[in-house]
C-alpha cells in the first residue's frame, strides 16, 4: 500500500481467494487490473504481478520483459557509448503504464480467442456427429461442450463489459489512467508554484524510462486528451467483441442442432404412436376372434351342437374375415384422419 499508494480495498480485487469481476481501476499512482487470471498493479514505472510463475501468467511476464526492458540496462547502453539497435520500447512514445496495459489486454484477448478456437474445433464435429447419430454418448459430449461454452461466454462477456464501461465513461475517468501525466504534473515547476499538489512525488522517479518521460512532456499540453487510451481500448474491445461473436455463432449452431434433434425425436415419437395404433387395431381384431372361439369352445352340452360339425370351418372362416375387415376399417379411418402416415 505504501509502495503504490492504494487502499486495502483495492488489494482485495487482486486477491485470488476472493471472487471479483473484471476491473480496470485508475488510482492516484497505480492502475489496479483484474482480468481473468491476470491480477496486476501497474504504476508509471513498474508492474506488480501475482503468481508470475503460473503457467497462464508466464506469457504476460515474457511479453512484459520483451516490451519493457529494465531501465538500468538502457542507461548502461547510453553511458557505455556502444552502438546497439534501438529497442522497440524506446521507439514507442506511449507511456509506460499504457504499454503494460496493452500487453495485459493483448494476452487476455489472445488467451480467450485461443480458448474459443479450441472450443470451436471440438464443438462443430461433435454437433455434426450428433445430427447423424443420436446416442447417449454423443448427447453427453455435446452437453459438456455447451457447459464449457456457457462458462467461456461469461468470461469473455465480463472482459467486454469492463472495456465498454471504460469507453462509455466520461473523459475524467479515463484521464485517471494517465499515471505518467499526473506524475509529470506533480513534478513540474509550474505545479510547484500553482495549486496544491495532490500527487506527491515518487521516491523512485529517476527509474522512469525515457519513453515515459517523452509521454510526460507531450502529455502536459492537454490533461483532458484521452485519445491514446481510447484508441487502445477500442482496438481490444473490437477484438474481444469478435471473440464474443464467434461464441454467439457457436451458440446459434448448438441451438439449431438442438432444434433439429428435437424434430427428429418428435418424428420418431410419432412413428412409435403410429405403430402402437396399428398394433392396437390388430389386438381389437384378435380379441373379437378370441371371443367367438371362447363362446364355441365352452365345454357345456347343448342340443344345437349335434349334427352340425361341418359348421366349424365356416364359423372360423367368417370370424377371420370379419376380424380382418375390422382391422382394415380402423387403419383406413386413421389414415383418413391423418393419424397414420402414407
mmCIF file of C-alpha atoms in Angstrom:
data_model
loop_
_atom_site.group_PDB
_atom_site.id
_atom_site.type_symbol
_atom_site.label_atom_id
_atom_site.label_comp_id
_atom_site.label_asym_id
_atom_site.label_seq_id
_atom_site.Cartn_x
_atom_site.Cartn_y
_atom_site.Cartn_z
ATOM 1 C CA UNK A 1 0.000 0.000 0.000
ATOM 2 C CA UNK A 2 2.854 2.401 0.776
ATOM 3 C CA UNK A 3 4.697 1.461 -2.379
ATOM 4 C CA UNK A 4 1.881 2.010 -4.887
ATOM 5 C CA UNK A 5 -0.344 4.324 -2.800
ATOM 6 C CA UNK A 6 -3.588 2.366 -2.992
ATOM 7 C CA UNK A 7 -6.162 1.408 -0.378
ATOM 8 C CA UNK A 8 -6.684 -2.006 1.146
ATOM 9 C CA UNK A 9 -9.978 -2.455 -0.694
ATOM 10 C CA UNK A 10 -8.052 -2.268 -3.967
ATOM 11 C CA UNK A 11 -5.817 -5.131 -2.859
ATOM 12 C CA UNK A 12 -8.899 -7.308 -2.390
ATOM 13 C CA UNK A 13 -9.549 -7.018 -6.115
ATOM 14 C CA UNK A 14 -6.314 -8.870 -6.898
ATOM 15 C CA UNK A 15 -6.822 -11.447 -4.141
ATOM 16 C CA UNK A 16 -7.172 -14.877 -5.823
ATOM 17 C CA UNK A 17 -9.254 -16.210 -2.921
ATOM 18 C CA UNK A 18 -11.956 -13.602 -3.475
ATOM 19 C CA UNK A 19 -14.247 -13.591 -6.475
ATOM 20 C CA UNK A 20 -14.285 -10.140 -8.033
ATOM 21 C CA UNK A 21 -15.491 -9.267 -11.541
ATOM 22 C CA UNK A 22 -13.130 -7.996 -14.201
ATOM 23 C CA UNK A 23 -11.962 -4.496 -13.406
ATOM 24 C CA UNK A 24 -9.566 -1.814 -14.632
ATOM 25 C CA UNK A 25 -9.432 0.863 -11.938
ATOM 26 C CA UNK A 26 -7.432 4.083 -12.064
ATOM 27 C CA UNK A 27 -5.930 5.369 -8.826
ATOM 28 C CA UNK A 28 -3.609 8.265 -7.975
ATOM 29 C CA UNK A 29 -0.389 6.351 -8.533
ATOM 30 C CA UNK A 30 -1.464 2.993 -9.975
ATOM 31 C CA UNK A 31 -3.844 1.064 -12.197
ATOM 32 C CA UNK A 32 -5.446 -1.939 -10.493
ATOM 33 C CA UNK A 33 -6.010 -4.663 -13.090
ATOM 34 C CA UNK A 34 -8.121 -7.780 -12.662
ATOM 35 C CA UNK A 35 -8.718 -9.600 -15.944
ATOM 36 C CA UNK A 36 -9.236 -13.339 -15.755
ATOM 37 C CA UNK A 37 -6.032 -14.892 -14.391
ATOM 38 C CA UNK A 38 -4.055 -11.644 -14.712
ATOM 39 C CA UNK A 39 -4.093 -9.720 -11.447
ATOM 40 C CA UNK A 40 -1.654 -6.835 -11.531
ATOM 41 C CA UNK A 41 -0.897 -3.374 -10.229
ATOM 42 C CA UNK A 42 0.596 -1.040 -12.831
ATOM 43 C CA UNK A 43 2.397 2.147 -11.885
ATOM 44 C CA UNK A 44 4.214 4.706 -14.011
ATOM 45 C CA UNK A 45 7.468 2.789 -13.623
ATOM 46 C CA UNK A 46 6.786 -0.847 -12.694
ATOM 47 C CA UNK A 47 4.302 -3.713 -12.955
ATOM 48 C CA UNK A 48 3.464 -5.891 -9.958
ATOM 49 C CA UNK A 49 2.045 -9.303 -10.881
ATOM 50 C CA UNK A 50 0.576 -12.050 -8.752
ATOM 51 C CA UNK A 51 1.863 -15.615 -9.276
ATOM 52 C CA UNK A 52 4.372 -14.804 -12.049
ATOM 53 C CA UNK A 53 5.380 -18.477 -12.250
ATOM 54 C CA UNK A 54 1.860 -19.654 -13.040
ATOM 55 C CA UNK A 55 1.623 -21.274 -16.470
ATOM 56 C CA UNK A 56 -1.082 -18.837 -17.546
ATOM 57 C CA UNK A 57 0.812 -15.792 -16.271
ATOM 58 C CA UNK A 58 4.203 -16.705 -17.735
ATOM 59 C CA UNK A 59 3.267 -15.436 -21.259
ATOM 60 C CA UNK A 60 2.491 -11.954 -19.964
ATOM 61 C CA UNK A 61 5.711 -11.925 -17.920
ATOM 62 C CA UNK A 62 7.742 -12.806 -21.012
ATOM 63 C CA UNK A 63 5.912 -10.222 -23.099
ATOM 64 C CA UNK A 64 6.444 -7.539 -20.465
ATOM 65 C CA UNK A 65 10.141 -8.384 -20.319
ATOM 66 C CA UNK A 66 10.367 -8.132 -24.094
ATOM 67 C CA UNK A 67 8.477 -4.868 -24.480
ATOM 68 C CA UNK A 68 9.529 -3.189 -21.229
ATOM 69 C CA UNK A 69 13.250 -3.865 -20.768
ATOM 70 C CA UNK A 70 14.846 -2.881 -17.439
ATOM 71 C CA UNK A 71 15.676 0.786 -17.251
ATOM 72 C CA UNK A 72 19.155 0.117 -15.873
ATOM 73 C CA UNK A 73 20.165 -1.808 -18.998
ATOM 74 C CA UNK A 74 19.109 1.104 -21.203
ATOM 75 C CA UNK A 75 21.157 3.512 -19.101
ATOM 76 C CA UNK A 76 24.238 1.310 -19.311
ATOM 77 C CA UNK A 77 23.952 1.275 -23.099
ATOM 78 C CA UNK A 78 23.822 5.045 -23.100
ATOM 79 C CA UNK A 79 26.769 5.566 -20.761
ATOM 80 C CA UNK A 80 28.993 2.989 -22.454
ATOM 81 C CA UNK A 81 28.616 4.702 -25.798
ATOM 82 C CA UNK A 82 28.353 1.367 -27.555
ATOM 83 C CA UNK A 83 26.144 1.150 -30.626
ATOM 84 C CA UNK A 84 23.121 -1.078 -30.107
ATOM 85 C CA UNK A 85 19.975 -1.199 -32.179
ATOM 86 C CA UNK A 86 17.231 0.893 -30.677
ATOM 87 C CA UNK A 87 14.715 -1.286 -28.839
ATOM 88 C CA UNK A 88 11.081 -1.311 -29.882
ATOM 89 C CA UNK A 89 10.132 0.017 -26.460
ATOM 90 C CA UNK A 90 12.442 3.018 -26.997
ATOM 91 C CA UNK A 91 10.789 3.844 -30.301
ATOM 92 C CA UNK A 92 7.331 3.667 -28.736
ATOM 93 C CA UNK A 93 6.436 7.040 -27.246
ATOM 94 C CA UNK A 94 3.471 5.634 -25.330
ATOM 95 C CA UNK A 95 3.643 5.934 -21.585
ATOM 96 C CA UNK A 96 4.892 3.030 -19.519
ATOM 97 C CA UNK A 97 1.520 2.229 -17.978
ATOM 98 C CA UNK A 98 -0.225 2.105 -21.357
ATOM 99 C CA UNK A 99 2.367 -0.225 -22.813
ATOM 100 C CA UNK A 100 1.935 -2.520 -19.802
ATOM 101 C CA UNK A 101 -1.852 -2.259 -20.070
ATOM 102 C CA UNK A 102 -1.632 -3.061 -23.780
ATOM 103 C CA UNK A 103 0.390 -6.205 -23.046
ATOM 104 C CA UNK A 104 -2.172 -7.334 -20.485
ATOM 105 C CA UNK A 105 -5.104 -6.719 -22.828
ATOM 106 C CA UNK A 106 -3.325 -8.410 -25.714
ATOM 107 C CA UNK A 107 -2.524 -11.504 -23.647
ATOM 108 C CA UNK A 108 -6.068 -11.729 -22.287
ATOM 109 C CA UNK A 109 -7.681 -11.293 -25.700
ATOM 110 C CA UNK A 110 -5.317 -13.856 -27.237
ATOM 111 C CA UNK A 111 -5.957 -16.281 -24.380
ATOM 112 C CA UNK A 112 -9.742 -16.036 -24.720
ATOM 113 C CA UNK A 113 -9.523 -16.225 -28.514
ATOM 114 C CA UNK A 114 -7.402 -19.393 -28.241
ATOM 115 C CA UNK A 115 -9.900 -20.979 -25.831
ATOM 116 C CA UNK A 116 -12.699 -20.088 -28.238
ATOM 117 C CA UNK A 117 -10.847 -21.654 -31.170
ATOM 118 C CA UNK A 118 -10.259 -24.840 -29.173
ATOM 119 C CA UNK A 119 -13.926 -24.974 -28.264
ATOM 120 C CA UNK A 120 -14.987 -24.464 -31.887
ATOM 121 C CA UNK A 121 -12.593 -27.199 -33.035
ATOM 122 C CA UNK A 122 -14.178 -29.667 -30.622
ATOM 123 C CA UNK A 123 -17.790 -28.495 -30.826
ATOM 124 C CA UNK A 124 -18.573 -28.423 -34.553
ATOM 125 C CA UNK A 125 -17.533 -32.053 -35.279
ATOM 126 C CA UNK A 126 -19.374 -33.230 -32.167
ATOM 127 C CA UNK A 127 -22.555 -31.446 -33.250
ATOM 128 C CA UNK A 128 -22.333 -32.868 -36.774
ATOM 129 C CA UNK A 129 -21.829 -36.354 -35.335
ATOM 130 C CA UNK A 130 -24.847 -35.913 -33.105
ATOM 131 C CA UNK A 131 -27.078 -34.969 -36.022
ATOM 132 C CA UNK A 132 -26.044 -38.126 -37.869
ATOM 133 C CA UNK A 133 -26.292 -40.455 -34.866
ATOM 134 C CA UNK A 134 -28.261 -39.672 -31.728
ATOM 135 C CA UNK A 135 -26.796 -41.589 -28.817
ATOM 136 C CA UNK A 136 -26.310 -41.057 -25.101
ATOM 137 C CA UNK A 137 -22.544 -40.734 -25.572
ATOM 138 C CA UNK A 138 -22.881 -38.018 -28.216
ATOM 139 C CA UNK A 139 -25.532 -36.206 -26.192
ATOM 140 C CA UNK A 140 -23.341 -36.189 -23.087
ATOM 141 C CA UNK A 141 -20.391 -34.921 -25.108
ATOM 142 C CA UNK A 142 -22.407 -32.045 -26.548
ATOM 143 C CA UNK A 143 -23.790 -31.260 -23.087
ATOM 144 C CA UNK A 144 -20.252 -30.857 -21.703
ATOM 145 C CA UNK A 145 -19.242 -28.682 -24.661
ATOM 146 C CA UNK A 146 -22.297 -26.489 -24.175
ATOM 147 C CA UNK A 147 -21.469 -26.048 -20.484
ATOM 148 C CA UNK A 148 -17.894 -25.096 -21.384
ATOM 149 C CA UNK A 149 -19.204 -22.623 -23.967
ATOM 150 C CA UNK A 150 -21.518 -21.019 -21.403
ATOM 151 C CA UNK A 151 -18.685 -20.555 -18.919
ATOM 152 C CA UNK A 152 -16.343 -19.175 -21.585
ATOM 153 C CA UNK A 153 -19.021 -16.789 -22.853
ATOM 154 C CA UNK A 154 -19.489 -15.415 -19.341
ATOM 155 C CA UNK A 155 -15.736 -14.843 -19.003
ATOM 156 C CA UNK A 156 -15.489 -13.065 -22.355
ATOM 157 C CA UNK A 157 -18.589 -11.014 -21.568
ATOM 158 C CA UNK A 158 -17.064 -9.776 -18.297
ATOM 159 C CA UNK A 159 -13.946 -8.505 -20.066
ATOM 160 C CA UNK A 160 -16.022 -6.930 -22.815
ATOM 161 C CA UNK A 161 -18.317 -5.202 -20.313
ATOM 162 C CA UNK A 162 -15.346 -3.731 -18.456
ATOM 163 C CA UNK A 163 -13.834 -2.313 -21.652
ATOM 164 C CA UNK A 164 -17.223 -0.994 -22.746
ATOM 165 C CA UNK A 165 -17.741 0.648 -19.382
ATOM 166 C CA UNK A 166 -14.383 2.417 -19.657
ATOM 167 C CA UNK A 167 -15.217 3.629 -23.155
ATOM 168 C CA UNK A 168 -18.654 4.834 -22.089
ATOM 169 C CA UNK A 169 -17.343 6.734 -19.050
ATOM 170 C CA UNK A 170 -16.524 10.406 -19.312
ATOM 171 C CA UNK A 171 -13.039 11.672 -20.078
ATOM 172 C CA UNK A 172 -12.270 12.382 -16.411
ATOM 173 C CA UNK A 173 -12.498 8.693 -15.533
ATOM 174 C CA UNK A 174 -10.257 7.742 -18.441
ATOM 175 C CA UNK A 175 -7.829 10.537 -17.550
ATOM 176 C CA UNK A 176 -7.276 8.834 -14.172
ATOM 177 C CA UNK A 177 -5.361 6.114 -16.022
ATOM 178 C CA UNK A 178 -2.743 8.606 -17.261
ATOM 179 C CA UNK A 179 -0.292 7.980 -14.433
ATOM 180 C CA UNK A 180 2.746 9.484 -16.161
ATOM 181 C CA UNK A 181 0.818 12.660 -16.951
ATOM 182 C CA UNK A 182 -0.238 13.080 -13.330
ATOM 183 C CA UNK A 183 3.270 12.303 -12.133
ATOM 184 C CA UNK A 184 4.740 14.827 -14.564
ATOM 185 C CA UNK A 185 2.263 17.424 -13.381
ATOM 186 C CA UNK A 186 3.252 16.763 -9.779
ATOM 187 C CA UNK A 187 6.970 17.158 -10.574
ATOM 188 C CA UNK A 188 6.782 20.153 -12.911
ATOM 189 C CA UNK A 189 7.867 23.629 -11.701
ATOM 190 C CA UNK A 190 4.515 25.023 -12.767
ATOM 191 C CA UNK A 191 2.665 22.751 -10.400
ATOM 192 C CA UNK A 192 5.015 23.743 -7.572
ATOM 193 C CA UNK A 193 4.014 27.402 -7.865
ATOM 194 C CA UNK A 194 0.407 26.719 -8.751
ATOM 195 C CA UNK A 195 -2.426 24.976 -6.935
ATOM 196 C CA UNK A 196 -1.737 22.483 -4.126
ATOM 197 C CA UNK A 197 -0.138 19.238 -5.258
ATOM 198 C CA UNK A 198 -2.476 16.292 -4.782
ATOM 199 C CA UNK A 199 0.039 13.750 -6.144
ATOM 200 C CA UNK A 200 3.261 13.665 -4.074
ATOM 201 C CA UNK A 201 6.459 12.943 -5.909
ATOM 202 C CA UNK A 202 7.556 9.329 -6.037
ATOM 203 C CA UNK A 203 10.892 8.426 -4.381
ATOM 204 C CA UNK A 204 11.838 6.410 -7.457
ATOM 205 C CA UNK A 205 11.177 8.958 -10.176
ATOM 206 C CA UNK A 206 14.661 8.507 -11.554
ATOM 207 C CA UNK A 207 13.863 4.959 -12.657
ATOM 208 C CA UNK A 208 11.219 6.022 -15.159
ATOM 209 C CA UNK A 209 12.112 5.078 -18.711
ATOM 210 C CA UNK A 210 12.838 7.631 -21.442
ATOM 211 C CA UNK A 211 9.638 6.669 -23.241
ATOM 212 C CA UNK A 212 7.650 7.564 -20.144
ATOM 213 C CA UNK A 213 9.429 10.893 -19.888
ATOM 214 C CA UNK A 214 8.633 11.670 -23.512
ATOM 215 C CA UNK A 215 4.988 10.934 -22.896
ATOM 216 C CA UNK A 216 5.083 13.224 -19.839
ATOM 217 C CA UNK A 217 6.309 16.104 -21.924
ATOM 218 C CA UNK A 218 3.738 15.558 -24.649
ATOM 219 C CA UNK A 219 1.006 14.951 -22.088
ATOM 220 C CA UNK A 220 1.319 18.367 -20.453
ATOM 221 C CA UNK A 221 -0.448 20.041 -23.318
ATOM 222 C CA UNK A 222 -3.972 18.867 -22.636
ATOM 223 C CA UNK A 223 -4.852 16.966 -19.487
ATOM 224 C CA UNK A 224 -8.246 16.024 -20.909
ATOM 225 C CA UNK A 225 -6.833 14.430 -24.049
ATOM 226 C CA UNK A 226 -7.635 10.716 -23.800
ATOM 227 C CA UNK A 227 -7.400 9.807 -27.487
ATOM 228 C CA UNK A 228 -4.424 7.493 -26.930
ATOM 229 C CA UNK A 229 -6.188 5.444 -24.278
ATOM 230 C CA UNK A 230 -9.467 5.498 -26.184
ATOM 231 C CA UNK A 231 -7.840 4.117 -29.331
ATOM 232 C CA UNK A 232 -6.104 1.425 -27.271
ATOM 233 C CA UNK A 233 -9.316 0.325 -25.587
ATOM 234 C CA UNK A 234 -11.312 0.426 -28.820
ATOM 235 C CA UNK A 235 -8.812 -1.833 -30.572
ATOM 236 C CA UNK A 236 -9.032 -4.557 -27.953
ATOM 237 C CA UNK A 237 -12.758 -4.006 -27.474
ATOM 238 C CA UNK A 238 -13.254 -4.877 -31.139
ATOM 239 C CA UNK A 239 -11.025 -7.928 -30.727
ATOM 240 C CA UNK A 240 -12.877 -9.224 -27.667
ATOM 241 C CA UNK A 241 -16.185 -8.405 -29.347
ATOM 242 C CA UNK A 242 -15.139 -10.572 -32.305
ATOM 243 C CA UNK A 243 -14.420 -13.437 -29.899
ATOM 244 C CA UNK A 244 -17.838 -12.952 -28.345
ATOM 245 C CA UNK A 245 -19.438 -13.016 -31.806
ATOM 246 C CA UNK A 246 -17.739 -16.356 -32.508
ATOM 247 C CA UNK A 247 -19.226 -17.757 -29.312
ATOM 248 C CA UNK A 248 -22.629 -16.356 -30.258
ATOM 249 C CA UNK A 249 -22.371 -18.063 -33.655
ATOM 250 C CA UNK A 250 -21.452 -21.312 -31.924
ATOM 251 C CA UNK A 251 -24.424 -20.946 -29.585
ATOM 252 C CA UNK A 252 -26.736 -20.438 -32.557
ATOM 253 C CA UNK A 253 -25.302 -23.561 -34.184
ATOM 254 C CA UNK A 254 -25.908 -25.512 -30.984
ATOM 255 C CA UNK A 255 -29.475 -24.180 -30.760
ATOM 256 C CA UNK A 256 -30.109 -25.134 -34.391
ATOM 257 C CA UNK A 257 -28.722 -28.599 -33.707
ATOM 258 C CA UNK A 258 -30.970 -28.950 -30.665
ATOM 259 C CA UNK A 259 -33.994 -27.940 -32.732
ATOM 260 C CA UNK A 260 -33.040 -30.486 -35.389
ATOM 261 C CA UNK A 261 -32.598 -33.201 -32.752
ATOM 262 C CA UNK A 262 -35.981 -32.344 -31.216
ATOM 263 C CA UNK A 263 -37.607 -32.575 -34.637
ATOM 264 C CA UNK A 264 -36.019 -35.983 -35.180
ATOM 265 C CA UNK A 265 -37.151 -37.179 -31.762
ATOM 266 C CA UNK A 266 -40.687 -35.917 -32.409
ATOM 267 C CA UNK A 267 -40.708 -37.767 -35.720
ATOM 268 C CA UNK A 268 -39.596 -40.998 -34.044
ATOM 269 C CA UNK A 269 -42.211 -40.492 -31.352
ATOM 270 C CA UNK A 270 -44.901 -40.072 -33.992
ATOM 271 C CA UNK A 271 -43.745 -43.245 -35.707
ATOM 272 C CA UNK A 272 -43.998 -45.114 -32.421
ATOM 273 C CA UNK A 273 -47.519 -43.765 -31.906
ATOM 274 C CA UNK A 274 -48.499 -44.936 -35.394
ATOM 275 C CA UNK A 275 -47.054 -48.367 -34.718
ATOM 276 C CA UNK A 276 -48.927 -48.501 -31.427
ATOM 277 C CA UNK A 277 -52.174 -47.606 -33.230
ATOM 278 C CA UNK A 278 -51.671 -50.407 -35.784
ATOM 279 C CA UNK A 279 -50.874 -52.910 -33.052
ATOM 280 C CA UNK A 280 -53.926 -51.804 -31.063
ATOM 281 C CA UNK A 281 -56.138 -52.258 -34.143
ATOM 282 C CA UNK A 282 -54.765 -55.767 -34.656
ATOM 283 C CA UNK A 283 -55.372 -56.501 -30.971
ATOM 284 C CA UNK A 284 -59.042 -55.489 -31.330
ATOM 285 C CA UNK A 285 -59.471 -57.887 -34.252
ATOM 286 C CA UNK A 286 -57.805 -60.769 -32.404
ATOM 287 C CA UNK A 287 -59.938 -60.042 -29.343
ATOM 288 C CA UNK A 288 -63.121 -60.481 -31.402
ATOM 289 C CA UNK A 289 -61.743 -63.729 -32.841
ATOM 290 C CA UNK A 290 -60.866 -64.953 -29.346
ATOM 291 C CA UNK A 291 -64.335 -64.067 -28.142
ATOM 292 C CA UNK A 292 -66.001 -66.240 -30.775
ATOM 293 C CA UNK A 293 -63.548 -69.064 -30.122
ATOM 294 C CA UNK A 294 -64.250 -68.779 -26.414
ATOM 295 C CA UNK A 295 -68.019 -68.975 -26.924
ATOM 296 C CA UNK A 296 -67.866 -72.033 -29.132
ATOM 297 C CA UNK A 297 -65.182 -73.661 -27.019
ATOM 298 C CA UNK A 298 -67.216 -73.794 -23.825
ATOM 299 C CA UNK A 299 -67.484 -77.391 -22.564
ATOM 300 C CA UNK A 300 -71.254 -77.280 -21.957
ATOM 301 C CA UNK A 301 -73.593 -79.758 -23.678
ATOM 302 C CA UNK A 302 -76.273 -78.128 -25.837
ATOM 303 C CA UNK A 303 -78.663 -79.561 -28.400
ATOM 304 C CA UNK A 304 -77.798 -77.401 -31.434
ATOM 305 C CA UNK A 305 -74.208 -78.737 -31.434
ATOM 306 C CA UNK A 306 -75.426 -82.129 -32.579
ATOM 307 C CA UNK A 307 -75.248 -82.955 -36.288
ATOM 308 C CA UNK A 308 -73.690 -79.533 -37.084
ATOM 309 C CA UNK A 309 -69.968 -80.333 -37.010
ATOM 310 C CA UNK A 310 -69.474 -79.074 -40.564
ATOM 311 C CA UNK A 311 -70.263 -75.515 -39.369
ATOM 312 C CA UNK A 312 -66.940 -75.235 -37.506
ATOM 313 C CA UNK A 313 -64.918 -74.361 -40.571
ATOM 314 C CA UNK A 314 -67.478 -71.757 -41.726
ATOM 315 C CA UNK A 315 -67.524 -70.087 -38.335
ATOM 316 C CA UNK A 316 -63.727 -69.983 -38.327
ATOM 317 C CA UNK A 317 -63.574 -68.514 -41.867
ATOM 318 C CA UNK A 318 -66.342 -65.948 -41.344
ATOM 319 C CA UNK A 319 -64.945 -64.842 -37.991
ATOM 320 C CA UNK A 320 -61.479 -64.389 -39.507
ATOM 321 C CA UNK A 321 -62.866 -62.310 -42.381
ATOM 322 C CA UNK A 322 -64.895 -60.123 -40.027
ATOM 323 C CA UNK A 323 -61.910 -59.524 -37.700
ATOM 324 C CA UNK A 324 -59.602 -58.657 -40.606
ATOM 325 C CA UNK A 325 -62.267 -56.307 -42.005
ATOM 326 C CA UNK A 326 -62.482 -54.535 -38.649
ATOM 327 C CA UNK A 327 -58.695 -54.091 -38.637
ATOM 328 C CA UNK A 328 -58.741 -52.686 -42.199
ATOM 329 C CA UNK A 329 -61.588 -50.299 -41.329
ATOM 330 C CA UNK A 330 -59.740 -48.947 -38.260
ATOM 331 C CA UNK A 331 -56.495 -48.416 -40.184
ATOM 332 C CA UNK A 332 -58.341 -46.786 -43.100
ATOM 333 C CA UNK A 333 -60.164 -44.442 -40.730
ATOM 334 C CA UNK A 334 -56.881 -43.487 -39.014
ATOM 335 C CA UNK A 335 -55.254 -42.825 -42.397
ATOM 336 C CA UNK A 336 -58.259 -40.743 -43.482
ATOM 337 C CA UNK A 337 -57.954 -38.614 -40.336
ATOM 338 C CA UNK A 338 -54.195 -38.255 -40.809
ATOM 339 C CA UNK A 339 -53.321 -40.286 -37.733
ATOM 340 C CA UNK A 340 -51.227 -42.714 -39.792
ATOM 341 C CA UNK A 341 -48.841 -41.546 -42.482
ATOM 342 C CA UNK A 342 -48.924 -42.819 -46.041
#
